[in-house]
Amino acid sequence: MRNDKKLILVVDDEDDIREILAETLAGLGFEYITASDGEEAIGYLDQHHDIIDVVICDLKMPKVSGDEVIAYGAKNYPLIPIIILTGFAQLDMALDHIRLGAFDYMTKPFRVKELLFLLKRALEMRQLQEDKINYQNTLEIKIEEATQALHDQVVQTVSSFILAIEAKDRYTQGHSKRVAEYSVLMAKKLGLSEDDQADLHYAAQLHDIGKIGISEQLLNKPGRLNVVEYETIKTHPSKGVKILEPLDFLGHLLPAVEFHHEWYDGNGYPRGLAKEEIPFMARIIAVCDTFDAMTSERSYRKPLPLKIAIQEIKDGSGTQFDPQVVTAFLEVFKETLEPKMISQKAP
Ligand SMILES: [Fe+2]
């Protein structure tokens, strides 16, 4: 918390003037620090810029001059107003310095009334600028929150379609939701940024959205699919991209949706991409998707035992799956999924 008393940095090489200014400021209820040349002033600014409210600065000083202090302050600490202290002879220069970023000027010998007036105006201007910055920041945060809420809502609406489709078939019910849940655990394990975690959550929730474009009979068909049926099912990633394309804010997630059935060795679909050609998020979703498919009941089989499902994931490392993702998945499984799934199964 800043003290109520405002802190003024007084910069002048003449001892008398510094002392008079300091005494006057104290009498007017200000706190002050003094510097006897520009170099010292810049040092104070660097060290105490967060508590200095206003600078009063002489122009003609040895070593580092007043104009250098003004230029430095205006560049690095633009919120701190600098009042120039100048003799009549330097008035032209004073005006030039105002153009350089100084707030105003005061002639020597100064009058107390004038000093107080200038300080008040400088402090008011500073307050206005701080208020403006705070207002802009608050506004930006509010806009960001509102946009995020809107995006969440749109994703919820879109994913509710896939949830509805899954709900028609008790064997796939909740699949996308679980894949999203596993993917977020994976994102954390793999050290993805918070933004990437949120993106992966969206992408995993929506990865099968293209199934909206596939007939229900085919999606829910018990038993093996013939070649034509399988080719139709294989169109769901591209159909998903078509569905999501109009939603601009999801544009960067489309590759994760489109390529979640690619294989690490290039034997997947739709394009036969391999290794790093497959987007990282798609490689993560691929493992989570397959694991959930194996551990959920299907019309033609019971859920596979966890041990066998995990063995399948291990066996797919380097062929179907990215080995790095498999390693992370095995850790996530051991730490989080296995204990949870075992406790859910327990009577
Ligand atoms: Fe899929």
Tab-separated table of C-alpha atoms and ligand atoms in Angstrom:
chain	number	residue	atom	x	y	z
A	1	MET	CA	0.000	0.000	0.000
A	2	ARG	CA	1.266	3.465	-0.845
A	3	ASN	CA	1.451	6.083	1.815
A	4	ASP	CA	-1.140	8.878	1.479
A	5	LYS	CA	1.648	11.452	1.322
A	6	LYS	CA	2.937	11.891	-2.215
A	7	LEU	CA	6.636	11.387	-2.836
A	8	ILE	CA	8.458	13.962	-4.935
A	9	LEU	CA	11.931	13.424	-6.359
A	10	VAL	CA	13.804	16.749	-6.434
A	11	VAL	CA	16.762	16.879	-8.838
A	12	ASP	CA	19.057	19.917	-8.781
A	13	ASP	CA	22.817	20.358	-8.575
A	14	GLU	CA	22.491	23.549	-6.495
A	15	ASP	CA	22.361	22.723	-2.788
A	16	ASP	CA	20.378	25.870	-1.898
A	17	ILE	CA	17.619	25.198	-4.365
A	18	ARG	CA	17.345	21.567	-3.344
A	19	GLU	CA	17.076	22.558	0.303
A	20	ILE	CA	14.475	25.277	-0.299
A	21	LEU	CA	12.409	22.968	-2.468
A	22	ALA	CA	12.635	20.164	0.074
A	23	GLU	CA	11.595	22.414	2.937
A	24	THR	CA	8.730	23.873	0.917
A	25	LEU	CA	7.507	20.438	-0.102
A	26	ALA	CA	7.606	19.215	3.484
A	27	GLY	CA	5.646	22.307	4.520
A	28	LEU	CA	3.020	21.513	1.877
A	29	GLY	CA	2.598	17.961	3.180
A	30	PHE	CA	4.708	16.088	0.608
A	31	GLU	CA	7.487	13.617	1.130
A	32	TYR	CA	10.643	14.074	-0.890
A	33	ILE	CA	13.932	12.573	-1.882
A	34	THR	CA	16.675	14.624	-3.455
A	35	ALA	CA	19.274	13.949	-6.111
A	36	SER	CA	22.144	16.286	-6.880
A	37	ASP	CA	22.645	15.246	-10.505
A	38	GLY	CA	20.965	13.406	-13.360
A	39	GLU	CA	22.796	10.167	-12.793
A	40	GLU	CA	21.609	9.950	-9.219
A	41	ALA	CA	18.087	10.848	-10.354
A	42	ILE	CA	18.002	8.007	-12.899
A	43	GLY	CA	19.257	5.642	-10.190
A	44	TYR	CA	16.388	6.709	-7.910
A	45	LEU	CA	13.879	6.312	-10.740
A	46	ASP	CA	15.065	2.778	-11.442
A	47	GLN	CA	14.980	1.837	-7.789
A	48	HIS	CA	11.871	3.640	-6.580
A	49	HIS	CA	9.713	4.273	-9.664
A	50	ASP	CA	6.842	2.437	-8.019
A	51	ILE	CA	6.689	4.961	-5.149
A	52	ILE	CA	7.828	8.218	-6.803
A	53	ASP	CA	4.760	10.305	-7.725
A	54	VAL	CA	6.333	13.341	-9.415
A	55	VAL	CA	9.842	14.473	-10.409
A	56	ILE	CA	10.984	18.102	-10.252
A	57	CYS	CA	14.115	18.365	-12.331
A	58	ASP	CA	16.663	21.067	-13.107
A	59	LEU	CA	17.866	21.228	-16.704
A	60	LYS	CA	21.490	22.322	-16.419
A	61	MET	CA	23.461	19.824	-14.392
A	62	PRO	CA	26.924	18.289	-14.665
A	63	LYS	CA	27.406	14.690	-15.900
A	64	VAL	CA	23.901	13.584	-16.842
A	65	SER	CA	21.756	16.607	-17.730
A	66	GLY	CA	18.083	17.257	-17.104
A	67	ASP	CA	17.059	16.518	-20.683
A	68	GLU	CA	18.541	13.036	-20.378
A	69	VAL	CA	16.554	12.473	-17.170
A	70	ILE	CA	13.378	13.611	-18.973
A	71	ALA	CA	14.012	11.353	-21.972
A	72	TYR	CA	14.822	8.401	-19.701
A	73	GLY	CA	11.783	8.981	-17.471
A	74	ALA	CA	9.376	9.495	-20.385
A	75	LYS	CA	10.605	6.309	-22.034
A	76	ASN	CA	10.796	3.998	-19.030
A	77	TYR	CA	8.336	5.446	-16.522
A	78	PRO	CA	5.824	7.404	-18.594
A	79	LEU	CA	3.315	7.590	-15.751
A	80	ILE	CA	5.617	9.725	-13.583
A	81	PRO	CA	5.145	13.426	-14.465
A	82	ILE	CA	8.360	15.446	-14.687
A	83	ILE	CA	8.247	19.177	-13.913
A	84	ILE	CA	11.201	21.115	-15.295
A	85	LEU	CA	12.889	23.685	-13.111
A	86	THR	CA	14.428	26.331	-15.305
A	87	GLY	CA	15.830	29.883	-15.433
A	88	PHE	CA	14.179	32.432	-17.732
A	89	ALA	CA	17.088	32.147	-20.130
A	90	GLN	CA	16.257	28.485	-20.701
A	91	LEU	CA	12.563	28.989	-21.420
A	92	ASP	CA	12.829	27.970	-25.085
A	93	MET	CA	14.567	24.784	-24.068
A	94	ALA	CA	11.884	24.132	-21.478
A	95	LEU	CA	9.247	24.152	-24.187
A	96	ASP	CA	11.326	21.711	-26.236
A	97	HIS	CA	11.487	19.430	-23.229
A	98	ILE	CA	7.754	19.474	-22.827
A	99	ARG	CA	7.600	18.176	-26.364
A	100	LEU	CA	10.033	15.451	-25.279
A	101	GLY	CA	7.703	14.278	-22.522
A	102	ALA	CA	8.097	16.633	-19.572
A	103	PHE	CA	4.784	17.542	-17.948
A	104	ASP	CA	5.298	21.309	-17.423
A	105	TYR	CA	7.943	23.786	-16.317
A	106	MET	CA	8.531	26.135	-13.422
A	107	THR	CA	10.902	29.097	-13.475
A	108	LYS	CA	13.504	29.895	-10.850
A	109	PRO	CA	13.019	31.425	-8.371
A	110	PHE	CA	9.797	29.496	-7.921
A	111	ARG	CA	6.722	30.655	-6.064
A	112	VAL	CA	5.122	28.327	-3.546
A	113	LYS	CA	1.678	28.893	-5.011
A	114	GLU	CA	2.897	27.964	-8.459
A	115	LEU	CA	4.697	24.875	-7.153
A	116	LEU	CA	1.574	23.653	-5.402
A	117	PHE	CA	-0.578	24.324	-8.445
A	118	LEU	CA	1.749	22.396	-10.745
A	119	LEU	CA	2.083	19.474	-8.367
A	120	LYS	CA	-1.675	19.202	-7.998
A	121	ARG	CA	-2.150	19.221	-11.759
A	122	ALA	CA	0.624	16.666	-12.262
A	123	LEU	CA	-0.890	14.367	-9.642
A	124	GLU	CA	-4.372	14.734	-11.139
A	125	MET	CA	-3.089	13.888	-14.590
A	126	ARG	CA	-1.250	10.893	-13.226
A	127	GLN	CA	-4.368	9.691	-11.437
A	128	LEU	CA	-6.391	10.052	-14.643
A	129	GLN	CA	-3.854	8.006	-16.563
A	130	GLU	CA	-3.808	5.295	-13.896
A	131	ASP	CA	-7.619	5.204	-13.877
A	132	LYS	CA	-7.628	4.902	-17.648
A	133	ILE	CA	-5.172	1.993	-17.553
A	134	ASN	CA	-7.153	0.262	-14.800
A	135	TYR	CA	-10.374	0.782	-16.714
A	136	GLN	CA	-8.850	-0.641	-19.894
A	137	ASN	CA	-7.490	-3.643	-18.009
A	138	THR	CA	-10.811	-4.321	-16.318
A	139	LEU	CA	-12.605	-3.959	-19.630
A	140	GLU	CA	-10.188	-6.333	-21.337
A	141	ILE	CA	-10.627	-8.919	-18.581
A	142	LYS	CA	-14.414	-8.607	-18.803
A	143	ILE	CA	-14.394	-8.978	-22.578
A	144	GLU	CA	-12.088	-11.976	-22.307
A	145	GLU	CA	-14.350	-13.603	-19.707
A	146	ALA	CA	-17.471	-12.940	-21.764
A	147	THR	CA	-15.818	-14.333	-24.908
A	148	GLN	CA	-14.661	-17.410	-23.027
A	149	ALA	CA	-18.162	-17.961	-21.637
A	150	LEU	CA	-19.622	-17.614	-25.119
A	151	HIS	CA	-17.131	-20.091	-26.559
A	152	ASP	CA	-17.852	-22.554	-23.757
A	153	GLN	CA	-21.530	-22.251	-24.487
A	154	VAL	CA	-21.092	-22.849	-28.214
A	155	VAL	CA	-18.888	-25.898	-27.575
A	156	GLN	CA	-21.437	-27.225	-25.086
A	157	THR	CA	-24.199	-26.786	-27.632
A	158	VAL	CA	-22.212	-28.442	-30.388
A	159	SER	CA	-21.034	-31.277	-28.181
A	160	SER	CA	-24.591	-31.824	-26.971
A	161	PHE	CA	-25.330	-33.114	-30.494
A	162	ILE	CA	-22.677	-35.765	-30.187
A	163	LEU	CA	-23.834	-36.567	-26.648
A	164	ALA	CA	-27.344	-36.994	-28.032
A	165	ILE	CA	-26.094	-39.361	-30.720
A	166	GLU	CA	-24.052	-41.340	-28.202
A	167	ALA	CA	-27.027	-41.493	-25.864
A	168	LYS	CA	-29.102	-43.304	-28.488
A	169	ASP	CA	-26.689	-46.180	-28.270
A	170	ARG	CA	-26.043	-47.303	-24.745
A	171	TYR	CA	-22.737	-48.754	-25.846
A	172	THR	CA	-21.205	-45.433	-26.808
A	173	GLN	CA	-22.907	-43.292	-24.183
A	174	GLY	CA	-20.504	-40.790	-22.605
A	175	HIS	CA	-17.598	-41.753	-24.900
A	176	SER	CA	-16.641	-38.197	-25.947
A	177	LYS	CA	-16.942	-36.929	-22.418
A	178	ARG	CA	-14.602	-39.631	-21.116
A	179	VAL	CA	-12.115	-39.089	-23.958
A	180	ALA	CA	-12.114	-35.375	-23.073
A	181	GLU	CA	-11.536	-36.197	-19.415
A	182	TYR	CA	-8.628	-38.544	-20.199
A	183	SER	CA	-7.161	-36.045	-22.678
A	184	VAL	CA	-7.044	-33.284	-20.068
A	185	LEU	CA	-5.236	-35.606	-17.644
A	186	MET	CA	-2.796	-36.339	-20.460
A	187	ALA	CA	-2.353	-32.650	-21.257
A	188	LYS	CA	-1.385	-31.989	-17.662
A	189	LYS	CA	0.970	-34.965	-17.548
A	190	LEU	CA	2.655	-33.835	-20.773
A	191	GLY	CA	3.094	-30.302	-19.383
A	192	LEU	CA	0.899	-28.533	-21.947
A	193	SER	CA	0.132	-24.864	-21.260
A	194	GLU	CA	-3.239	-23.935	-19.755
A	195	ASP	CA	-4.401	-22.652	-23.142
A	196	ASP	CA	-3.400	-25.901	-24.842
A	197	GLN	CA	-5.139	-27.889	-22.090
A	198	ALA	CA	-8.360	-25.975	-22.753
A	199	ASP	CA	-7.949	-26.473	-26.515
A	200	LEU	CA	-7.397	-30.191	-26.109
A	201	HIS	CA	-10.475	-30.410	-23.890
A	202	TYR	CA	-12.566	-28.797	-26.643
A	203	ALA	CA	-11.019	-30.915	-29.402
A	204	ALA	CA	-11.497	-34.174	-27.483
A	205	GLN	CA	-15.101	-33.313	-26.679
A	206	LEU	CA	-15.750	-32.682	-30.354
A	207	HIS	CA	-13.502	-35.315	-31.955
A	208	ASP	CA	-16.374	-37.538	-33.150
A	209	ILE	CA	-18.779	-34.730	-34.038
A	210	GLY	CA	-18.654	-35.918	-37.669
A	211	LYS	CA	-20.677	-38.977	-36.639
A	212	ILE	CA	-23.680	-36.654	-36.867
A	213	GLY	CA	-23.301	-37.126	-40.603
A	214	ILE	CA	-23.345	-40.951	-40.445
A	215	SER	CA	-26.573	-42.931	-40.259
A	216	GLU	CA	-27.595	-44.196	-36.850
A	217	GLN	CA	-28.116	-47.740	-38.087
A	218	LEU	CA	-24.552	-47.857	-39.297
A	219	LEU	CA	-23.127	-46.284	-36.131
A	220	ASN	CA	-25.034	-48.692	-33.908
A	221	LYS	CA	-24.685	-51.744	-36.096
A	222	PRO	CA	-23.799	-54.772	-34.001
A	223	GLY	CA	-21.012	-56.964	-35.281
A	224	ARG	CA	-18.457	-56.469	-38.007
A	225	LEU	CA	-18.779	-53.845	-40.730
A	226	ASN	CA	-18.342	-54.667	-44.411
A	227	VAL	CA	-15.833	-52.722	-46.511
A	228	VAL	CA	-18.339	-50.141	-47.747
A	229	GLU	CA	-19.692	-49.559	-44.254
A	230	TYR	CA	-16.196	-49.177	-42.867
A	231	GLU	CA	-15.316	-46.666	-45.603
A	232	THR	CA	-18.401	-44.665	-44.633
A	233	ILE	CA	-17.449	-44.657	-40.948
A	234	LYS	CA	-13.976	-43.464	-41.985
A	235	THR	CA	-15.467	-40.245	-43.360
A	236	HIS	CA	-16.476	-39.014	-39.879
A	237	PRO	CA	-13.271	-37.013	-39.142
A	238	SER	CA	-13.613	-35.023	-42.381
A	239	LYS	CA	-17.340	-34.595	-41.799
A	240	GLY	CA	-16.478	-33.246	-38.332
A	241	VAL	CA	-14.226	-30.609	-39.881
A	242	LYS	CA	-17.048	-29.528	-42.206
A	243	ILE	CA	-19.412	-29.166	-39.249
A	244	LEU	CA	-16.973	-27.147	-37.136
A	245	GLU	CA	-15.482	-25.005	-39.912
A	246	PRO	CA	-18.001	-22.162	-39.548
A	247	LEU	CA	-16.963	-21.688	-35.901
A	248	ASP	CA	-13.931	-19.433	-36.335
A	249	PHE	CA	-12.693	-19.708	-32.783
A	250	LEU	CA	-12.320	-23.489	-33.179
A	251	GLY	CA	-10.355	-23.185	-36.420
A	252	HIS	CA	-7.036	-24.087	-34.802
A	253	LEU	CA	-8.544	-27.318	-33.384
A	254	LEU	CA	-9.732	-28.741	-36.674
A	255	PRO	CA	-6.494	-30.712	-37.344
A	256	ALA	CA	-6.923	-32.505	-33.986
A	257	VAL	CA	-10.448	-33.528	-35.007
A	258	GLU	CA	-9.516	-34.423	-38.573
A	259	PHE	CA	-6.525	-36.593	-37.713
A	260	HIS	CA	-7.523	-38.456	-34.549
A	261	HIS	CA	-7.591	-41.760	-36.489
A	262	GLU	CA	-4.154	-41.383	-38.033
A	263	TRP	CA	-1.565	-43.965	-37.001
A	264	TYR	CA	1.952	-43.104	-35.902
A	265	ASP	CA	3.361	-45.485	-38.577
A	266	GLY	CA	1.255	-43.908	-41.341
A	267	ASN	CA	-1.370	-46.660	-41.575
A	268	GLY	CA	-4.324	-44.648	-40.304
A	269	TYR	CA	-6.907	-42.474	-42.009
A	270	PRO	CA	-7.993	-40.134	-43.585
A	271	ARG	CA	-4.578	-39.163	-45.006
A	272	GLY	CA	-2.071	-41.698	-43.810
A	273	LEU	CA	-0.007	-39.068	-41.981
A	274	ALA	CA	2.899	-40.367	-39.871
A	275	LYS	CA	4.814	-39.374	-36.734
A	276	GLU	CA	5.172	-35.587	-36.283
A	277	GLU	CA	2.970	-34.958	-39.322
A	278	ILE	CA	0.074	-35.892	-37.061
A	279	PRO	CA	-0.867	-32.965	-34.806
A	280	PHE	CA	0.195	-33.641	-31.210
A	281	MET	CA	-3.333	-33.193	-29.897
A	282	ALA	CA	-4.630	-35.748	-32.410
A	283	ARG	CA	-1.976	-38.228	-31.180
A	284	ILE	CA	-3.185	-37.727	-27.599
A	285	ILE	CA	-6.851	-38.104	-28.509
A	286	ALA	CA	-6.026	-41.274	-30.481
A	287	VAL	CA	-4.741	-43.079	-27.381
A	288	CYS	CA	-7.579	-41.881	-25.117
A	289	ASP	CA	-10.174	-42.708	-27.784
A	290	THR	CA	-8.907	-46.258	-28.280
A	291	PHE	CA	-8.561	-46.888	-24.567
A	292	ASP	CA	-12.153	-45.799	-23.915
A	293	ALA	CA	-13.466	-47.831	-26.845
A	294	MET	CA	-11.774	-50.942	-25.444
A	295	THR	CA	-12.887	-50.424	-21.861
A	296	SER	CA	-16.522	-49.639	-22.737
A	297	GLU	CA	-19.138	-52.242	-23.506
A	298	ARG	CA	-20.009	-52.773	-27.152
A	299	SER	CA	-23.075	-54.424	-28.669
A	300	TYR	CA	-20.894	-57.308	-29.744
A	301	ARG	CA	-18.615	-57.644	-26.715
A	302	LYS	CA	-18.156	-56.884	-23.043
A	303	PRO	CA	-15.590	-54.260	-21.951
A	304	LEU	CA	-12.072	-55.630	-22.194
A	305	PRO	CA	-10.356	-56.160	-18.836
A	306	LEU	CA	-8.136	-53.177	-17.938
A	307	LYS	CA	-4.998	-55.337	-18.114
A	308	ILE	CA	-5.716	-56.372	-21.690
A	309	ALA	CA	-6.692	-52.837	-22.757
A	310	ILE	CA	-3.452	-51.471	-21.344
A	311	GLN	CA	-1.465	-54.222	-23.047
A	312	GLU	CA	-3.098	-53.270	-26.368
A	313	ILE	CA	-2.061	-49.643	-25.842
A	314	LYS	CA	1.507	-50.755	-25.045
A	315	ASP	CA	1.551	-53.016	-28.106
A	316	GLY	CA	0.387	-50.113	-30.275
A	317	SER	CA	3.327	-47.920	-29.204
A	318	GLY	CA	5.300	-46.936	-32.302
A	319	THR	CA	2.753	-48.424	-34.725
A	320	GLN	CA	-0.689	-47.023	-33.936
A	321	PHE	CA	0.429	-44.595	-31.244
A	322	ASP	CA	3.181	-42.065	-30.524
A	323	PRO	CA	5.510	-43.790	-27.987
A	324	GLN	CA	5.879	-40.547	-25.996
A	325	VAL	CA	2.090	-40.307	-25.643
A	326	VAL	CA	1.830	-43.982	-24.664
A	327	THR	CA	4.423	-43.484	-21.910
A	328	ALA	CA	2.446	-40.536	-20.540
A	329	PHE	CA	-0.799	-42.488	-20.793
A	330	LEU	CA	0.619	-45.421	-18.833
A	331	GLU	CA	1.538	-42.999	-16.036
A	332	VAL	CA	-1.871	-41.311	-16.093
A	333	PHE	CA	-3.486	-44.743	-16.047
A	334	LYS	CA	-1.484	-45.935	-13.062
A	335	GLU	CA	-1.862	-42.717	-11.058
A	336	THR	CA	-5.453	-41.732	-11.810
A	337	LEU	CA	-7.487	-43.912	-14.153
A	338	GLU	CA	-6.806	-47.371	-12.742
A	339	PRO	CA	-7.671	-46.511	-9.103
A	340	LYS	CA	-10.797	-44.654	-10.281
A	341	MET	CA	-11.989	-47.402	-12.623
A	342	ILE	CA	-11.373	-50.130	-10.082
A	343	SER	CA	-13.284	-48.237	-7.390
A	344	GLN	CA	-16.184	-47.624	-9.822
A	345	LYS	CA	-16.358	-51.330	-10.586
A	346	ALA	CA	-16.312	-52.370	-6.937
A	347	PRO	CA	-19.775	-53.241	-5.626
B	1	FE	FE	-13.492	-41.173	-34.104
